[in-house]
Amino acid sequence: MAAVLILVFQDTLLSLVAGIQISSTDMVRVGDWIEMPALNADGDVIELALHTVRVQNWDKTITTIPIRKLVTESFKNWRGMQEAGGRRIKRSIYLDQTSIRFLTPEEIEKLGRFRLLENYLQRKQEELKEWNGKLGDKGSVTANTRRITNIGTFRAYVEAYVRAHPQIHQNMTILVRQLQPGPEGLPLEIYCFTKTIAWNDYEAIQSDIFDHLFALLPEFGLSVFQNPSGADFKAWQVERPALPASAKVVEA
């Protein structure tokens, strides 16, 4: 008889145990933003009941999840971000690797007028002068010396810009780094946290930072990588017109 009762009330018992676990460990609260891709849930928890959890997704649809799933399967709770008071920016600028080169003395002088680069370039030139001075006669060979590059200078500018930004959390991780290069160029990743967690303000801050950096790239002689579009092919055809119909192609 006991076995029959356990079988009949199995779901209720499992849900009750799951509810106790969730409550005692404070895993989820009403109002938490959770993500559970396996069940297409991404939004705010609006109800915690005995058997189910209801999540209002960002598209205003409702996902109903068996409460025991929150114990047996993994999910992401964004409460930690909200309590920390900082929202992460983790985005890359994809640079065309063919635009990476050494800076000329004239370019170094010009970039040295940038407030955020003044100390960096002065320190870097002193470091390289000391390094190259130890090479002796071998320093006359350009390949043996260290020189300032446009990508390294741009990376230093980006980090200084982010650290000086009034809306970026200075007590959280700030990182500007190169990622593995690939067919889409060289990714330069910016990793930092905004002081606000409000979605609209966060997106505005992130966009303003990247608007500025994209517009400033030509100052460093760098260009963004992007796949060729119709306009690119059209420009190429104008530069290299097609052979006339009467022309003959000589085969090897």
C-alpha positions as semicolon CSV with decimal commas, in nm:
position;residue;x (nm);y (nm);z (nm)
1;M;0,000;0,000;0,000
2;A;0,284;0,237;0,090
3;A;0,450;0,166;-0,243
4;V;0,128;0,251;-0,427
5;L;0,093;0,581;-0,237
6;I;0,454;0,673;-0,313
7;L;0,396;0,600;-0,682
8;V;0,075;0,806;-0,689
9;F;0,228;1,104;-0,510
10;Q;0,575;1,072;-0,663
11;D;0,567;1,405;-0,847
12;T;0,430;1,588;-0,544
13;L;0,696;1,442;-0,315
14;L;0,977;1,522;-0,559
15;S;0,845;1,875;-0,604
16;L;0,817;1,921;-0,228
17;V;1,175;1,808;-0,174
18;A;1,297;2,031;-0,459
19;G;1,108;2,327;-0,316
20;I;1,269;2,276;0,025
21;Q;1,615;2,253;-0,134
22;I;1,559;2,569;-0,339
23;S;1,429;2,759;-0,038
24;S;1,703;2,645;0,200
25;T;1,986;2,719;-0,043
26;D;1,830;3,040;-0,178
27;M;1,886;2,922;-0,534
28;V;1,597;3,114;-0,688
29;R;1,365;3,391;-0,576
30;V;1,069;3,562;-0,737
31;G;1,214;3,849;-0,939
32;D;1,540;3,671;-1,029
33;W;1,652;3,673;-1,390
34;I;1,736;3,315;-1,487
35;E;1,849;3,145;-1,807
36;M;1,770;2,781;-1,885
37;P;1,834;2,731;-2,259
38;A;1,732;2,364;-2,254
39;L;1,377;2,471;-2,164
40;N;1,376;2,800;-2,362
41;A;1,358;3,004;-2,043
42;D;1,530;3,343;-2,031
43;G;1,365;3,606;-1,814
44;D;1,230;3,696;-1,472
45;V;1,084;3,442;-1,229
46;I;0,728;3,556;-1,161
47;E;0,597;3,261;-0,959
48;L;0,736;2,978;-0,744
49;A;0,465;2,718;-0,681
50;L;0,468;2,366;-0,537
51;H;0,505;2,192;-0,873
52;T;0,617;2,461;-1,117
53;V;0,818;2,778;-1,167
54;R;0,687;3,039;-1,410
55;V;0,934;3,254;-1,601
56;Q;0,834;3,557;-1,806
57;N;1,078;3,570;-2,097
58;W;1,202;3,894;-2,249
59;D;0,965;3,852;-2,542
60;K;0,682;3,847;-2,283
61;T;0,607;3,477;-2,334
62;I;0,575;3,251;-2,029
63;T;0,781;2,937;-1,975
64;T;0,658;2,691;-1,712
65;I;0,929;2,472;-1,559
66;P;0,880;2,172;-1,328
67;I;1,035;2,290;-1,002
68;R;1,246;1,976;-0,966
69;K;1,425;2,069;-1,292
70;L;1,592;2,356;-1,107
71;V;1,756;2,102;-0,879
72;T;1,842;1,831;-1,131
73;E;1,953;2,054;-1,422
74;S;2,183;2,353;-1,450
75;F;2,066;2,710;-1,502
76;K;2,214;3,059;-1,480
77;N;2,091;3,307;-1,220
78;W;2,180;3,669;-1,294
79;R;2,116;3,783;-0,935
80;G;2,490;3,788;-0,869
81;M;2,538;4,051;-1,139
82;Q;2,258;4,262;-0,996
83;E;2,394;4,241;-0,641
84;A;2,753;4,314;-0,752
85;G;2,640;4,636;-0,918
86;G;2,836;4,586;-1,239
87;R;2,743;4,445;-1,578
88;R;3,006;4,289;-1,799
89;I;3,118;4,415;-2,138
90;K;3,294;4,141;-2,334
91;R;3,321;4,234;-2,699
92;S;3,593;4,229;-2,964
93;I;3,705;4,454;-3,247
94;Y;3,819;4,241;-3,541
95;L;4,124;4,404;-3,698
96;D;4,257;4,347;-4,048
97;Q;4,595;4,183;-3,990
98;T;4,738;4,334;-4,308
99;S;4,707;4,681;-4,152
100;I;4,937;4,595;-3,858
101;R;5,281;4,759;-3,888
102;F;5,551;4,959;-3,711
103;L;5,489;5,328;-3,645
104;T;5,706;5,592;-3,808
105;P;5,873;5,861;-3,592
106;E;5,624;6,114;-3,729
107;E;5,330;5,896;-3,629
108;I;5,474;5,842;-3,282
109;E;5,510;6,219;-3,241
110;K;5,149;6,273;-3,356
111;L;5,005;6,003;-3,129
112;G;5,215;6,136;-2,841
113;R;4,987;6,440;-2,838
114;F;4,697;6,216;-2,732
115;R;4,647;6,273;-2,360
116;L;4,591;5,902;-2,292
117;L;4,905;5,798;-2,481
118;E;5,155;6,060;-2,367
119;N;5,293;5,865;-2,070
120;Y;5,273;5,528;-2,248
121;L;5,475;5,639;-2,551
122;Q;5,734;5,816;-2,340
123;R;5,779;5,509;-2,120
124;K;5,780;5,273;-2,420
125;Q;6,043;5,470;-2,609
126;E;6,271;5,472;-2,305
127;E;6,223;5,096;-2,263
128;L;6,301;5,023;-2,629
129;K;6,598;5,260;-2,634
130;E;6,752;5,073;-2,340
131;W;6,674;4,733;-2,497
132;N;6,811;4,821;-2,841
133;G;7,118;4,989;-2,689
134;K;7,232;4,653;-2,553
135;L;7,244;4,503;-2,902
136;G;7,565;4,681;-3,001
137;D;7,653;4,638;-3,368
138;K;7,360;4,401;-3,418
139;G;7,128;4,692;-3,349
140;S;7,200;4,820;-3,700
141;V;6,987;4,535;-3,836
142;T;6,623;4,639;-3,821
143;A;6,497;4,286;-3,758
144;N;6,702;4,266;-3,437
145;T;6,547;4,573;-3,278
146;R;6,219;4,626;-3,099
147;R;5,994;4,901;-3,232
148;I;5,658;5,051;-3,150
149;T;5,366;4,901;-3,342
150;N;5,031;5,053;-3,425
151;I;4,842;4,757;-3,277
152;G;5,033;4,776;-2,948
153;T;4,978;5,150;-2,924
154;F;4,609;5,114;-3,001
155;R;4,577;4,843;-2,736
156;A;4,739;5,075;-2,482
157;Y;4,503;5,356;-2,584
158;V;4,195;5,135;-2,547
159;E;4,296;5,025;-2,198
160;A;4,369;5,382;-2,090
161;Y;4,038;5,498;-2,239
162;V;3,840;5,231;-2,055
163;R;4,020;5,301;-1,726
164;A;3,944;5,671;-1,759
165;H;3,578;5,620;-1,853
166;P;3,346;5,754;-1,579
167;Q;3,084;5,482;-1,636
168;I;3,324;5,186;-1,610
169;H;3,363;5,011;-1,273
170;Q;3,728;5,060;-1,176
171;N;3,714;4,808;-0,890
172;M;3,626;4,521;-1,122
173;T;3,832;4,344;-1,389
174;I;3,951;4,562;-1,678
175;L;4,131;4,378;-1,955
176;V;4,223;4,453;-2,317
177;R;4,379;4,156;-2,493
178;Q;4,444;3,993;-2,828
179;L;4,264;3,668;-2,895
180;Q;4,361;3,392;-3,136
181;P;4,371;3,533;-3,492
182;G;4,160;3,359;-3,751
183;P;3,986;3,398;-4,087
184;E;3,792;3,696;-3,952
185;G;4,102;3,892;-3,851
186;L;4,270;3,960;-3,517
187;P;4,018;4,001;-3,233
188;L;4,104;4,269;-2,979
189;E;3,879;4,194;-2,682
190;I;3,762;4,452;-2,431
191;Y;3,660;4,304;-2,096
192;C;3,523;4,533;-1,826
193;F;3,214;4,612;-1,619
194;T;2,979;4,909;-1,629
195;K;2,873;5,083;-1,309
196;T;2,509;5,039;-1,401
197;I;2,314;4,716;-1,443
198;A;2,018;4,881;-1,618
199;W;1,988;4,723;-1,962
200;N;1,927;5,042;-2,161
201;D;2,206;5,239;-1,991
202;Y;2,445;4,944;-2,022
203;E;2,387;4,915;-2,398
204;A;2,431;5,291;-2,441
205;I;2,765;5,292;-2,256
206;Q;2,891;4,990;-2,451
207;S;2,788;5,144;-2,783
208;D;2,950;5,480;-2,701
209;I;3,281;5,311;-2,621
210;F;3,289;5,114;-2,944
211;D;3,161;5,409;-3,152
212;H;3,463;5,607;-3,034
213;L;3,713;5,327;-3,090
214;F;3,590;5,240;-3,440
215;A;3,606;5,606;-3,543
216;L;3,960;5,641;-3,402
217;L;4,113;5,337;-3,575
218;P;4,238;5,530;-3,884
219;E;4,450;5,751;-3,654
220;F;4,656;5,439;-3,580
221;G;4,668;5,321;-3,940
222;L;4,448;5,023;-3,854
223;S;4,139;4,898;-4,032
224;V;3,852;4,674;-3,929
225;F;3,817;4,335;-4,092
226;Q;3,486;4,247;-4,252
227;N;3,382;4,001;-4,520
228;P;3,356;4,147;-4,872
229;S;3,014;4,282;-4,964
230;G;2,850;4,368;-5,294
231;A;2,997;4,719;-5,290
232;D;3,349;4,576;-5,243
233;F;3,312;4,347;-5,545
234;K;3,173;4,635;-5,749
235;A;3,472;4,853;-5,663
236;W;3,706;4,568;-5,756
237;Q;3,536;4,530;-6,095
238;V;3,577;4,902;-6,162
239;E;3,948;4,881;-6,083
240;R;3,992;4,565;-6,290
241;P;3,744;4,573;-6,578
242;A;3,641;4,247;-6,739
243;L;3,815;4,134;-7,055
244;P;3,636;4,233;-7,376
245;A;3,441;3,959;-7,549
246;S;3,692;3,951;-7,833
247;A;3,987;3,889;-7,601
248;K;4,128;3,541;-7,597
249;V;4,249;3,368;-7,284
250;V;4,579;3,191;-7,341
251;E;4,591;2,856;-7,167
252;A;4,917;2,725;-7,028
